[in-house]
CSV table of C-alpha atoms in Angstrom, one decimal:
chain,number,residue,atom,x,y,z
A,1,SER,CA,-151.5,123.4,19.3
A,2,LEU,CA,-153.7,125.4,21.6
A,3,SER,CA,-154.4,122.6,24.0
A,4,THR,CA,-150.7,121.9,24.4
A,5,CYS,CA,-150.1,125.5,25.4
A,6,GLU,CA,-152.9,125.4,27.9
A,7,ASP,CA,-151.6,122.2,29.4
A,8,THR,CA,-148.1,123.7,29.7
A,9,PHE,CA,-149.5,126.7,31.6
A,10,ASP,CA,-151.5,124.5,33.9
A,11,HIS,CA,-148.4,122.5,34.6
A,12,ILE,CA,-146.4,125.6,35.4
A,13,ASP,CA,-149.2,126.9,37.7
A,14,LEU,CA,-149.2,123.6,39.6
A,15,LYS,CA,-145.5,123.9,40.2
A,16,MET,CA,-145.7,127.4,41.5
A,17,ASN,CA,-145.7,127.9,45.3
A,18,LYS,CA,-148.9,129.6,46.3
A,19,GLU,CA,-147.1,131.7,48.9
A,20,ASP,CA,-144.8,133.3,46.3
A,21,PRO,CA,-145.6,136.9,45.6
A,22,PRO,CA,-147.2,137.5,42.2
A,23,SER,CA,-144.7,138.2,39.4
A,24,ARG,CA,-144.1,141.7,38.2
A,25,ARG,CA,-146.0,141.0,35.0
A,26,GLN,CA,-149.1,139.8,37.0
A,27,GLN,CA,-149.0,142.8,39.4
A,28,GLN,CA,-148.7,145.6,36.9
A,29,ARG,CA,-151.0,145.9,33.9
A,30,TYR,CA,-150.6,149.0,31.8
A,31,PRO,CA,-154.1,150.1,30.6
A,32,PHE,CA,-154.7,150.0,26.9
A,33,ALA,CA,-156.4,153.4,27.0
A,34,ALA,CA,-153.3,154.9,28.5
A,35,ILE,CA,-151.0,154.1,25.6
A,36,ILE,CA,-150.1,157.4,23.9
A,37,GLY,CA,-149.4,157.5,20.2
A,38,GLN,CA,-149.4,154.3,18.1
A,39,GLU,CA,-152.8,155.2,16.7
A,40,ASP,CA,-152.5,152.8,13.8
A,41,LEU,CA,-151.6,149.9,16.1
A,42,LYS,CA,-154.4,150.6,18.5
A,43,LEU,CA,-156.9,150.9,15.6
A,44,CYS,CA,-155.9,147.6,14.2
A,45,LEU,CA,-156.2,145.8,17.5
A,46,ILE,CA,-159.6,147.3,18.2
A,47,LEU,CA,-160.8,146.3,14.7
A,48,CYS,CA,-159.6,142.8,15.2
A,49,ALA,CA,-161.4,142.6,18.6
A,50,ILE,CA,-164.6,143.8,17.0
A,51,ASP,CA,-164.4,141.5,13.9
A,52,PRO,CA,-162.3,138.3,14.4
A,53,THR,CA,-162.8,137.4,10.7
A,54,ILE,CA,-160.1,140.0,9.9
A,55,GLY,CA,-157.7,137.3,10.9
A,56,GLY,CA,-155.3,139.1,13.2
A,57,VAL,CA,-152.6,141.6,13.2
A,58,LEU,CA,-148.8,141.2,12.8
A,59,ILE,CA,-147.2,143.7,15.2
A,60,LYS,CA,-143.7,144.7,14.4
A,61,GLY,CA,-141.5,147.7,15.3
A,62,ASP,CA,-138.5,149.0,17.1
A,63,LYS,CA,-137.8,148.0,20.7
A,64,GLY,CA,-139.8,150.1,23.1
A,65,THR,CA,-142.7,151.0,20.9
A,66,ALA,CA,-145.4,149.4,23.1
A,67,LYS,CA,-146.0,146.3,20.9
A,68,SER,CA,-146.4,143.8,23.8
A,69,THR,CA,-148.0,146.4,26.1
A,70,ALA,CA,-150.7,147.1,23.5
A,71,ALA,CA,-151.3,143.4,22.9
A,72,ARG,CA,-151.6,142.6,26.6
A,73,GLY,CA,-153.7,145.7,27.2
A,74,ILE,CA,-156.3,144.8,24.6
A,75,ALA,CA,-156.3,141.1,25.7
A,76,HIS,CA,-157.1,142.2,29.2
A,77,LEU,CA,-160.1,144.2,28.0
A,78,MET,CA,-161.6,141.4,26.0
A,79,THR,CA,-163.8,138.6,27.5
A,80,GLN,CA,-162.9,135.0,27.0
A,81,ILE,CA,-165.0,133.2,24.4
A,82,GLU,CA,-165.4,129.6,23.5
A,83,VAL,CA,-164.3,128.6,20.1
A,84,GLY,CA,-164.9,125.4,18.1
A,85,TYR,CA,-162.8,123.7,15.5
A,86,ASP,CA,-164.1,123.9,12.0
A,87,PRO,CA,-162.8,120.8,10.2
A,88,VAL,CA,-163.8,122.1,6.8
A,89,LYS,CA,-161.6,125.2,7.1
A,90,GLY,CA,-159.1,123.6,9.4
A,91,VAL,CA,-159.2,126.5,11.8
A,92,LEU,CA,-160.6,127.5,15.2
A,93,ASP,CA,-163.9,129.3,14.6
A,94,PRO,CA,-165.4,131.7,17.2
A,95,TYR,CA,-168.8,131.5,15.5
């Protein structure tokens, strides 16, 4: 569940030494706008960012085709929102 993942990350953060240099992943963020090609992938991610009711995107492809880079890039552009649990639908609902 979502809360379990957050608890895990909080636990990992507490165990990290504050004097350690940031990891490579934290230091370098490849900007979403700098991804060349992959127009269909970028369009799908942008549409899902605009309208969350689409339900998401399944990204698949060969190694080295910017799948993770695109997902991290769009996530970095988006603001965090609060979501509530809809017991009728059984899903997290951003509305």
